[in-house]
Structures are given as C-alpha cells and as structure tokens.
Amino acid sequence: DARLPSQRIRFAPPQTERWQRMGIWECADGVHAELGGGVVTSEGPSGSSGWAAARLCEPVHREERAEITVEVLADVVVRVGWMSTRSSLVGADELSFGFGAFGVKSNAMRFQEYGRRYGKGDRITSVLDRSCVAAEIHFSINGVPCENTPAFVVPEDEIVGPLLFAVCGRPGFKVKLV
C-alpha cells in the first residue's frame, strides 16, 4: 500500500443513515442529483470540507454484469467505482472499490497507483462483472483501458450482497452519466 503524498484526504463520517433518494441516485448529505438524474454534484457534508458520495439505486447482484460511464464536469478530485449498501465512500472500506482522479485505485483505505490521472472532460467507464466465481472490476478513461488486467478481482464469497455504482469526492465535484 502506498499513500501518495499529494493525496491528503479528509473523509466525512459514515453517512449511511442520511442517504436521500434523488431520482436514480441515493445521495449523502451535501450531494445533489439534478431532476433528469444524470448529473450529480457535491457541496460537501453539512459543516464540513470532507468528501461525500452518491450511488446509483440499481444494485448489481451475483451473476450480473454492469458497465457505467460518467463524464467529469468539474476540476475537483473525484473517485468512481462500486460500493456495498453499507459503505459511505468509494474505496474506503472492505466492500468498496474505487478509481480516483490521481490515477490511484483504492479499497479499504489502501491506495495503489493504477492507470493514469484524469480530470474535467474525461469519461470514466467502470465495468463490474460478477458472472464468475470472482468479481472483476475494470476501469477505462475515454474508452482506453487503464491497464490490461482488472483493477480488482474479488472472490464472490467475500462480497456480501449487491454492489452499487458510486461516485465520491471533495466539495464541488460534478459528474454526468453518459
């Protein structure tokens, strides 16, 4: 595990009891989805400059596959990926798996270089394939795979329940489903 010195992350406390349904998204305190459902933005949790998250309401279960693409609309650090219904941020616990704008993948607060940096104007695609004995998670930037191997391979027996596509970031992040 390597924490990058430039990545000083201040996480908000878990928001699990504070998720609010906004169209196709569930949003934590300080995160909002526009009426059409495709754009999500964050002001940050109330009274905090910490990170906050939103997740799609459609779960991905064992034996299913999903592919989601978002476009980054603001020059603010963001992380995309998959989380359990018990997770509060992408990549912050054992059942959340993320890919951040610094070109870093994360799981359980362990950060490792992966792919390359991305930012405003980039389209990030995440594929979750739960059709085999191990779930595979892949990421690409503007249609180009980050690496030739999956970012994460997780035995299905270690995944409790469904996973949901999610995004989290610092106050001011903004993404759009494409």
XYZ file of N, CA, C and O in Angstrom:
712
model
N 0.842 -1.185 0.000
C 0.000 0.000 0.000
C 0.883 1.242 0.000
O 1.789 1.336 0.778
N 0.506 2.159 -0.796
C 1.250 3.416 -0.837
C 0.278 4.571 -0.862
O -0.583 4.640 -1.706
N 0.410 5.448 0.090
C -0.382 6.670 0.062
C 0.455 7.715 -0.630
O 1.610 7.912 -0.302
N -0.141 8.352 -1.587
C 0.576 9.377 -2.310
C 0.621 10.642 -1.477
O -0.390 11.060 -0.920
N 1.782 11.298 -1.351
C 1.893 12.487 -0.519
C 0.955 13.602 -0.943
O 0.485 14.360 -0.120
N 0.640 13.698 -2.223
C -0.237 14.764 -2.692
C -1.699 14.481 -2.385
O -2.548 15.319 -2.598
N -1.992 13.292 -1.887
C -3.373 12.914 -1.666
C -3.709 12.970 -0.177
O -3.740 11.984 0.515
N -3.975 14.160 0.325
C -4.374 14.339 1.716
C -5.886 14.330 1.759
O -6.525 15.311 1.415
N -6.437 13.228 2.174
C -7.875 13.034 2.111
C -8.493 13.247 3.486
O -8.042 12.697 4.472
N -9.524 14.041 3.519
C -10.287 14.244 4.744
C -11.664 13.642 4.514
O -12.460 14.169 3.741
N -11.913 12.526 5.148
C -13.173 11.828 4.938
C -14.221 12.285 5.935
O -13.939 12.552 7.090
N -15.442 12.347 5.441
C -16.579 12.660 6.302
C -16.953 11.402 7.076
O -16.644 10.292 6.650
N -17.644 11.537 8.203
C -18.102 10.358 8.921
C -19.108 9.585 8.069
O -19.705 10.154 7.158
N -19.290 8.277 8.345
C -20.238 7.494 7.559
C -21.604 8.169 7.496
O -22.083 8.715 8.483
N -22.214 8.121 6.310
C -23.477 8.798 6.067
C -24.625 7.809 5.857
O -25.649 8.192 5.322
N -24.475 6.549 6.246
C -25.422 5.521 5.850
C -26.862 5.856 6.228
O -27.760 5.567 5.473
N -27.112 6.467 7.349
C -28.478 6.781 7.734
C -28.976 8.065 7.094
O -30.111 8.439 7.249
N -28.142 8.738 6.325
C -28.507 10.026 5.757
C -28.620 10.007 4.243
O -28.624 11.048 3.626
N -28.696 8.842 3.618
C -28.858 8.763 2.172
C -30.254 9.255 1.815
O -31.235 8.895 2.450
N -30.336 10.063 0.760
C -31.616 10.585 0.306
C -31.797 10.218 -1.157
O -30.913 10.457 -1.978
N -32.949 9.648 -1.474
C -33.235 9.256 -2.864
C -33.522 10.493 -3.698
O -34.361 11.313 -3.323
N -32.793 10.625 -4.824
C -33.000 11.722 -5.772
C -33.002 11.121 -7.173
O -31.957 10.973 -7.799
N -34.165 10.731 -7.638
C -34.275 10.084 -8.944
C -33.600 8.730 -8.927
O -33.916 7.884 -8.098
N -32.645 8.538 -9.828
C -31.957 7.242 -9.934
C -30.776 7.138 -8.975
O -30.101 6.119 -8.926
N -30.510 8.186 -8.196
C -29.386 8.241 -7.265
C -29.865 8.234 -5.825
O -30.945 8.716 -5.521
N -29.016 7.736 -4.929
C -29.118 7.969 -3.490
C -27.942 8.862 -3.155
O -26.799 8.535 -3.487
N -28.216 9.994 -2.518
C -27.178 10.985 -2.265
C -26.962 11.181 -0.770
O -27.926 11.261 -0.006
N -25.709 11.276 -0.362
C -25.360 11.576 1.020
C -25.583 13.070 1.258
O -25.786 13.848 0.316
N -25.519 13.465 2.505
C -25.677 14.863 2.880
C -24.718 15.732 2.071
O -23.531 15.440 1.990
N -25.236 16.790 1.451
C -24.407 17.711 0.694
C -24.213 17.358 -0.763
O -23.544 18.070 -1.495
N -24.813 16.234 -1.228
C -24.716 15.819 -2.625
C -26.113 15.901 -3.232
O -27.098 15.542 -2.596
N -26.181 16.372 -4.478
C -27.468 16.562 -5.130
C -27.447 16.007 -6.540
O -26.447 16.114 -7.244
N -28.586 15.419 -6.948
C -28.768 14.952 -8.318
C -29.779 15.869 -8.991
O -30.811 16.196 -8.399
N -29.485 16.305 -10.206
C -30.413 17.158 -10.943
C -31.647 16.351 -11.343
O -31.607 15.125 -11.414
N -32.721 17.043 -11.623
C -34.002 16.398 -11.895
C -33.942 15.303 -12.947
O -34.561 14.276 -12.792
N -33.186 15.512 -14.018
C -33.068 14.491 -15.047
C -32.351 13.242 -14.569
O -32.405 12.214 -15.200
N -31.662 13.323 -13.448
C -30.999 12.182 -12.849
C -29.586 11.920 -13.304
O -28.878 11.142 -12.694
N -29.145 12.551 -14.388
C -27.833 12.230 -14.920
C -26.674 12.983 -14.312
O -25.550 12.510 -14.338
N -26.916 14.172 -13.734
C -25.831 14.999 -13.198
C -25.877 14.988 -11.678
O -26.925 15.183 -11.061
N -24.709 14.749 -11.082
C -24.576 14.737 -9.620
C -23.484 15.717 -9.237
O -22.417 15.755 -9.851
N -23.736 16.516 -8.199
C -22.740 17.480 -7.735
C -22.733 17.506 -6.212
O -23.696 17.116 -5.577
N -21.623 17.965 -5.638
C -21.477 17.977 -4.188
C -21.085 19.347 -3.671
O -20.236 20.014 -4.241
N -21.713 19.711 -2.564
C -21.305 20.884 -1.790
C -20.511 20.420 -0.576
O -20.018 21.230 0.186
N -20.450 19.120 -0.357
C -19.804 18.542 0.818
C -20.810 18.342 1.928
O -21.885 18.941 1.924
N -20.497 17.485 2.901
C -21.387 17.270 4.036
C -21.579 18.569 4.808
O -20.681 19.408 4.853
N -22.734 18.737 5.386
C -23.036 19.953 6.142
C -21.949 20.260 7.151
O -21.555 19.401 7.941
N -21.436 21.489 7.112
C -20.441 21.933 8.072
C -19.080 21.290 7.921
O -18.282 21.301 8.845
N -18.776 20.719 6.756
C -17.512 20.015 6.585
C -16.932 20.304 5.212
O -17.643 20.609 4.269
N -15.625 20.186 5.117
C -14.986 20.271 3.805
C -14.600 18.870 3.337
O -13.829 18.709 2.408
N -15.151 17.850 4.004
C -14.817 16.466 3.688
C -15.523 15.932 2.470
O -16.349 16.592 1.851
N -15.180 14.709 2.122
C -15.728 14.036 0.955
C -17.163 13.583 1.220
O -17.550 13.338 2.363
N -17.931 13.427 0.144
C -19.290 12.899 0.215
C -19.546 12.080 -1.044
O -18.801 12.181 -2.018
N -20.615 11.283 -1.032
C -20.846 10.326 -2.114
C -22.289 10.310 -2.591
O -23.203 10.761 -1.908
N -22.449 9.733 -3.782
C -23.762 9.385 -4.332
C -23.614 8.020 -4.982
O -22.531 7.662 -5.462
N -24.687 7.258 -4.973
C -24.650 5.933 -5.586
C -25.936 5.702 -6.369
O -27.005 6.215 -6.009
N -25.810 4.962 -7.470
C -26.987 4.617 -8.254
C -27.851 3.660 -7.462
O -27.342 2.832 -6.690
N -29.145 3.747 -7.646
C -30.077 2.901 -6.886
C -30.172 1.475 -7.420
O -30.671 0.600 -6.732
N -29.702 1.244 -8.622
C -29.801 -0.085 -9.243
C -28.634 -0.968 -8.806
O -27.498 -0.755 -9.236
N -28.891 -1.998 -7.973
C -27.800 -2.863 -7.498
C -27.365 -3.884 -8.550
O -28.129 -4.247 -9.438
N -26.118 -4.330 -8.415
C -25.587 -5.394 -9.262
C -25.351 -6.603 -8.359
O -24.558 -6.544 -7.420
N -26.066 -7.679 -8.676
C -26.017 -8.893 -7.861
C -25.067 -9.917 -8.471
O -24.609 -9.769 -9.604
N -24.834 -10.975 -7.721
C -24.041 -12.112 -8.201
C -24.648 -12.596 -9.521
O -25.858 -12.584 -9.693
N -23.773 -12.980 -10.445
C -24.128 -13.473 -11.777
C -24.603 -12.371 -12.721
O -25.142 -12.654 -13.782
N -24.407 -11.098 -12.348
C -24.779 -9.980 -13.215
C -23.534 -9.197 -13.627
O -22.468 -9.337 -13.029
N -23.711 -8.366 -14.647
C -22.627 -7.522 -15.160
C -23.203 -6.141 -15.421
O -24.333 -6.013 -15.874
N -22.409 -5.108 -15.132
C -22.847 -3.737 -15.393
C -21.678 -2.911 -15.894
O -20.530 -3.146 -15.519
N -21.992 -1.956 -16.741
C -20.996 -1.030 -17.272
C -21.579 0.376 -17.179
O -22.650 0.641 -17.723
N -20.890 1.260 -16.479
C -21.366 2.629 -16.249
C -20.266 3.595 -16.666
O -19.095 3.401 -16.335
N -20.660 4.669 -17.366
C -19.717 5.714 -17.761
C -20.201 7.053 -17.227
O -21.388 7.372 -17.319
N -19.268 7.813 -16.658
C -19.563 9.181 -16.233
C -18.548 10.116 -16.871
O -17.408 9.735 -17.137
N -18.983 11.343 -17.113
C -18.083 12.392 -17.577
C -17.821 13.327 -16.408
O -18.751 13.732 -15.707
N -16.557 13.660 -16.192
C -16.179 14.573 -15.114
C -16.418 15.998 -15.621
O -15.866 16.402 -16.643
N -17.244 16.759 -14.896
C -17.641 18.096 -15.336
C -16.964 19.234 -14.576
O -17.128 20.395 -14.947
N -16.237 18.931 -13.513
C -15.589 19.980 -12.714
C -14.145 19.594 -12.431
O -13.797 18.415 -12.410
N -13.325 20.587 -12.214
C -11.907 20.372 -11.907
C -11.722 20.135 -10.412
O -10.977 20.852 -9.748
N -12.423 19.136 -9.890
C -12.364 18.791 -8.469
C -12.132 17.284 -8.381
O -12.687 16.519 -9.164
N -11.325 16.873 -7.431
C -10.980 15.457 -7.274
C -12.241 14.618 -7.056
O -13.096 14.946 -6.239
N -12.312 13.519 -7.808
C -13.447 12.611 -7.737
C -12.930 11.169 -7.801
O -11.834 10.916 -8.301
N -13.721 10.253 -7.262
C -13.401 8.828 -7.330
C -14.675 8.090 -7.735
O -15.747 8.391 -7.220
N -14.559 7.158 -8.672
C -15.704 6.369 -9.118
C -15.450 4.907 -8.810
O -14.302 4.490 -8.634
N -16.515 4.133 -8.754
C -16.354 2.707 -8.515
C -17.613 2.063 -7.991
O -18.721 2.456 -8.361
N -17.420 1.102 -7.112
C -18.529 0.264 -6.631
C -18.476 0.172 -5.117
O -17.405 0.114 -4.526
N -19.670 0.144 -4.492
C -19.741 0.052 -3.031
C -20.929 -0.810 -2.610
O -21.878 -0.978 -3.357
N -20.833 -1.325 -1.399
C -21.950 -2.066 -0.823
C -22.958 -1.060 -0.268
O -22.673 0.134 -0.164
N -24.110 -1.560 0.123
C -25.123 -0.678 0.719
C -24.683 -0.179 2.091
O -25.225 0.790 2.596
N -23.681 -0.802 2.682
C -23.170 -0.384 3.999
C -22.028 0.625 3.908
O -21.592 1.169 4.906
N -21.510 0.834 2.703
C -20.361 1.730 2.516
C -20.807 3.187 2.517
O -21.940 3.504 2.154
N -19.871 4.073 2.892
C -20.178 5.505 2.859
C -19.403 6.242 1.777
O -19.856 7.257 1.271
N -18.220 5.743 1.404
C -17.399 6.354 0.361
C -16.775 5.269 -0.500
O -16.494 4.166 -0.016
N -16.518 5.572 -1.749
C -15.911 4.612 -2.678
C -14.450 4.370 -2.291
O -13.676 5.307 -2.147
N -14.101 3.097 -2.084
C -12.720 2.726 -1.788
C -12.300 2.887 -0.347
O -11.132 2.711 -0.018
N -13.249 3.188 0.530
C -12.900 3.469 1.920
C -13.064 2.276 2.856
O -12.570 2.309 3.978
N -13.747 1.216 2.432
C -13.911 0.049 3.298
C -13.709 -1.225 2.483
O -13.446 -1.173 1.286
N -13.825 -2.368 3.151
C -13.551 -3.661 2.516
C -14.475 -3.965 1.335
O -14.106 -4.723 0.459
N -15.682 -3.406 1.327
C -16.627 -3.697 0.255
C -16.880 -2.498 -0.648
O -17.984 -2.287 -1.148
N -15.854 -1.686 -0.839
C -15.943 -0.606 -1.825
C -14.622 -0.540 -2.586
O -13.554 -0.714 -2.014
N -14.753 -0.294 -3.891
C -13.622 -0.424 -4.805
C -13.631 0.778 -5.742
O -14.584 0.957 -6.508
N -12.601 1.611 -5.678
C -12.636 2.846 -6.435
C -11.411 3.110 -7.283
O -10.360 2.494 -7.119
N -11.598 4.082 -8.187
C -10.531 4.573 -9.055
C -10.612 6.093 -9.014
O -11.617 6.682 -9.407
N -9.547 6.724 -8.494
C -9.560 8.158 -8.272
C -8.798 8.957 -9.308
O -7.954 8.434 -10.047
N -9.094 10.249 -9.320
C -8.543 11.181 -10.298
C -7.022 11.295 -10.257
O -6.416 11.757 -11.210
N -6.399 10.867 -9.166
C -4.939 10.909 -9.083
C -4.284 9.729 -9.798
O -3.064 9.577 -9.766
N -5.108 8.851 -10.414
C -4.560 7.653 -11.042
C -4.232 6.612 -9.993
O -3.184 5.988 -10.020
N -5.170 6.432 -9.058
C -4.969 5.538 -7.924
C -6.235 4.709 -7.727
O -7.345 5.238 -7.763
N -6.063 3.404 -7.530
C -7.205 2.569 -7.152
C -7.200 2.427 -5.638
O -6.144 2.553 -4.991
N -8.382 2.182 -5.062
C -8.450 2.092 -3.601
C -9.504 1.091 -3.159
O -10.530 0.906 -3.799
N -9.188 0.463 -2.038
C -10.077 -0.474 -1.354
C -9.643 -0.487 0.097
O -8.448 -0.594 0.388
N -10.601 -0.338 1.002
C -10.323 -0.367 2.441
C -9.237 0.638 2.842
O -8.373 0.336 3.661
N -9.288 1.827 2.229
C -8.343 2.901 2.524
C -6.900 2.545 2.155
O -5.967 3.154 2.646
N -6.735 1.567 1.288
C -5.416 1.233 0.753
C -5.372 1.761 -0.669
O -6.256 1.452 -1.475
N -4.357 2.546 -0.980
C -4.248 3.226 -2.256
C -3.042 2.690 -3.031
O -1.979 2.505 -2.458
N -3.247 2.449 -4.322
C -2.190 1.903 -5.160
C -2.293 2.544 -6.548
O -3.392 2.673 -7.097
N -1.136 2.923 -7.103
C -1.131 3.525 -8.436
C -1.798 2.583 -9.428
O -1.607 1.368 -9.382
N -2.588 3.178 -10.326
C -3.323 2.395 -11.314
C -3.711 3.325 -12.462
O -4.239 4.422 -12.229
N -3.458 2.917 -13.664
C -3.852 3.725 -14.809
C -3.126 5.061 -14.835
O -1.921 5.128 -14.614
N -3.877 6.118 -15.101
C -3.309 7.460 -15.147
C -4.282 8.447 -14.511
O -5.422 8.121 -14.236
N -3.822 9.667 -14.317
C -4.679 10.717 -13.768
C -5.776 11.058 -14.770
O -5.606 10.894 -15.967
N -6.889 11.561 -14.246
C -7.963 12.051 -15.107
C -8.576 13.292 -14.472
O -8.315 13.612 -13.317
N -9.366 14.004 -15.257
C -9.966 15.236 -14.758
C -11.107 15.713 -15.626
O -11.696 14.949 -16.405
N -11.391 16.985 -15.522
C -12.517 17.604 -16.208
C -12.483 17.271 -17.701
O -11.451 17.391 -18.355
N -13.640 16.836 -18.216
C -13.768 16.487 -19.626
C -13.526 15.025 -19.934
O -13.905 14.545 -21.003
N -12.910 14.293 -19.014
C -12.659 12.868 -19.235
C -13.909 12.049 -18.941
O -14.711 12.390 -18.065
N -14.037 10.952 -19.684
C -15.116 9.987 -19.455
C -14.515 8.731 -18.837
O -13.627 8.115 -19.427
N -15.019 8.380 -17.673
C -14.516 7.226 -16.930
C -15.567 6.123 -16.984
O -16.722 6.348 -16.609
N -15.155 4.959 -17.452
C -16.055 3.807 -17.507
C -15.603 2.779 -16.490
O -14.410 2.521 -16.350
N -16.579 2.216 -15.796
C -16.294 1.140 -14.854
C -17.165 -0.054 -15.204
O -18.373 0.083 -15.396
N -16.533 -1.211 -15.291
C -17.238 -2.458 -15.569
C -17.118 -3.347 -14.340
O -16.016 -3.590 -13.848
N -18.264 -3.811 -13.862
C -18.312 -4.791 -12.777
C -18.896 -6.063 -13.364
O -20.032 -6.072 -13.841
N -18.103 -7.133 -13.340
C -18.538 -8.427 -13.867
C -18.585 -9.427 -12.724
O -17.538 -9.832 -12.206
N -19.800 -9.804 -12.332
C -19.994 -10.750 -11.235
C -20.493 -12.094 -11.762
O -21.157 -12.840 -11.039
N -20.179 -12.423 -13.028
C -20.711 -13.633 -13.648
C -19.884 -14.888 -13.381
O -20.289 -15.973 -13.766
N -18.736 -14.755 -12.717
C -17.872 -15.913 -12.449
C -17.698 -16.097 -10.940
O -18.331 -15.430 -10.150
N -16.778 -16.970 -10.543
C -16.538 -17.227 -9.126
C -15.867 -16.044 -8.430
O -15.886 -15.942 -7.218
N -15.278 -15.158 -9.228
C -14.672 -13.945 -8.681
C -15.186 -12.745 -9.481
O -15.256 -12.793 -10.713
N -15.556 -11.706 -8.772
C -15.980 -10.470 -9.430
C -14.743 -9.754 -9.972
O -13.697 -9.742 -9.322
N -14.868 -9.167 -11.152
C -13.787 -8.377 -11.733
C -14.281 -6.956 -11.945
O -15.407 -6.752 -12.407
N -13.415 -5.988 -11.614
C -13.730 -4.581 -11.824
C -12.641 -3.981 -12.700
O -11.454 -4.074 -12.388
N -13.068 -3.388 -13.807
C -12.175 -2.748 -14.767
C -12.540 -1.276 -14.882
O -13.705 -0.905 -14.719
N -11.556 -0.439 -15.217
C -11.793 0.981 -15.457
C -11.134 1.381 -16.772
O -10.095 0.836 -17.147
N -11.731 2.353 -17.442
C -11.113 2.926 -18.635
C -11.338 4.432 -18.631
O -12.255 4.934 -17.984
N -10.467 5.133 -19.334
C -10.552 6.587 -19.465
C -10.710 6.895 -20.943
O -9.870 6.500 -21.753
N -11.804 7.570 -21.292
C -12.084 7.930 -22.685
C -12.000 6.730 -23.620
O -11.468 6.804 -24.720
N -12.504 5.582 -23.136
C -12.554 4.371 -23.947
C -11.286 3.547 -23.982
O -11.264 2.476 -24.580
N -10.228 4.010 -23.318
C -8.959 3.281 -23.302
C -8.787 2.603 -21.938
O -8.783 3.289 -20.906
N -8.653 1.269 -21.913
C -8.475 0.585 -20.625
C -7.278 1.152 -19.852
O -6.231 1.439 -20.434
N -7.458 1.297 -18.540
C -6.365 1.815 -17.701
C -5.187 0.862 -17.675
O -4.040 1.298 -17.683
N -5.475 -0.421 -17.613
C -4.431 -1.444 -17.618
C -4.990 -2.684 -18.286
O -6.206 -2.795 -18.498
N -4.124 -3.641 -18.599
C -4.562 -4.873 -19.261
C -5.210 -5.856 -18.304
O -5.851 -6.812 -18.742
N -5.014 -5.656 -17.010
C -5.583 -6.549 -16.007
C -6.646 -5.793 -15.213
O -6.625 -4.560 -15.151
N -7.562 -6.506 -14.576
C -8.587 -5.837 -13.779
C -7.965 -5.043 -12.629
O -6.920 -5.416 -12.094
N -8.645 -3.977 -12.235
C -8.206 -3.216 -11.065
C -8.405 -4.049 -9.808
O -7.588 -4.004 -8.886
N -9.497 -4.817 -9.777
C -9.821 -5.656 -8.621
C -10.379 -6.984 -9.087
O -11.163 -7.038 -10.024
N -9.968 -8.050 -8.402
C -10.558 -9.380 -8.557
C -10.898 -9.820 -7.144
O -10.015 -9.941 -6.295
N -12.193 -10.021 -6.895
C -12.665 -10.314 -5.537
C -13.497 -11.590 -5.566
O -14.503 -11.659 -6.289
N -13.108 -12.604 -4.797
C -13.928 -13.821 -4.749
C -15.364 -13.483 -4.338
O -15.585 -12.708 -3.404
N -16.329 -14.034 -5.074
C -17.741 -13.754 -4.794
C -18.124 -14.098 -3.353
O -18.975 -13.441 -2.764
N -17.479 -15.111 -2.765
C -17.780 -15.484 -1.383
C -17.446 -14.376 -0.392
O -17.938 -14.373 0.731
N -16.592 -13.429 -0.792
C -16.217 -12.321 0.089
C -17.110 -11.094 -0.079
O -16.976 -10.128 0.665
N -18.002 -11.133 -1.063
C -18.891 -9.999 -1.302
C -20.242 -10.296 -0.673
O -20.915 -11.253 -1.058
N -20.620 -9.479 0.277
C -21.893 -9.652 0.971
C -22.920 -8.748 0.294
O -22.834 -7.531 0.372
N -23.890 -9.370 -0.391
C -24.954 -8.607 -1.019
C -24.555 -7.952 -2.324
O -23.497 -8.215 -2.890
N -25.416 -7.052 -2.797
C -25.164 -6.391 -4.083
C -24.154 -5.259 -3.962
O -23.859 -4.782 -2.863
N -23.626 -4.829 -5.107
C -22.775 -3.646 -5.166
C -23.492 -2.597 -6.012
O -24.259 -2.932 -6.908
N -23.224 -1.327 -5.709
C -23.834 -0.221 -6.437
C -22.747 0.673 -7.016
O -21.743 0.927 -6.342
N -22.962 1.162 -8.244
C -22.035 2.133 -8.807
C -22.128 3.395 -7.973
O -23.218 3.819 -7.575
N -20.977 4.013 -7.707
C -20.970 5.203 -6.861
C -19.863 6.153 -7.266
O -18.915 5.779 -7.966
N -20.008 7.371 -6.820
C -19.011 8.411 -7.046
C -18.866 9.188 -5.747
O -19.838 9.362 -5.004
N -17.657 9.603 -5.422
C -17.457 10.451 -4.253
C -16.354 11.449 -4.567
O -15.611 11.285 -5.532
N -16.279 12.488 -3.760
C -15.245 13.468 -3.997
C -15.311 14.622 -3.033
O -16.133 14.658 -2.120
N -14.418 15.551 -3.277
C -14.359 16.774 -2.478
C -15.529 17.670 -2.857
O -16.093 17.549 -3.938
N -15.873 18.627 -1.985
C -16.937 19.574 -2.330
C -16.655 20.254 -3.670
O -15.538 20.647 -3.957
N -17.700 20.291 -4.506
C -17.572 20.887 -5.825
C -17.461 19.867 -6.940
O -17.506 20.230 -8.116
N -17.328 18.564 -6.604
C -17.254 17.585 -7.693
C -18.576 17.584 -8.464
O -19.637 17.870 -7.917
N -18.477 17.265 -9.739
C -19.660 17.205 -10.594
C -19.410 16.211 -11.706
O -18.404 16.309 -12.406
N -20.310 15.234 -11.850
C -20.205 14.223 -12.894
C -21.552 14.061 -13.561
O -22.592 14.404 -13.003
N -21.522 13.489 -14.780
C -22.743 13.239 -15.541
C -22.697 11.833 -16.099
O -21.686 11.419 -16.676
N -23.790 11.094 -15.944
C -23.908 9.787 -16.596
C -23.949 9.976 -18.100
O -24.620 10.883 -18.588
N -23.219 9.142 -18.829
C -23.266 9.212 -20.293
C -23.580 7.852 -20.877
O -23.486 6.858 -20.220
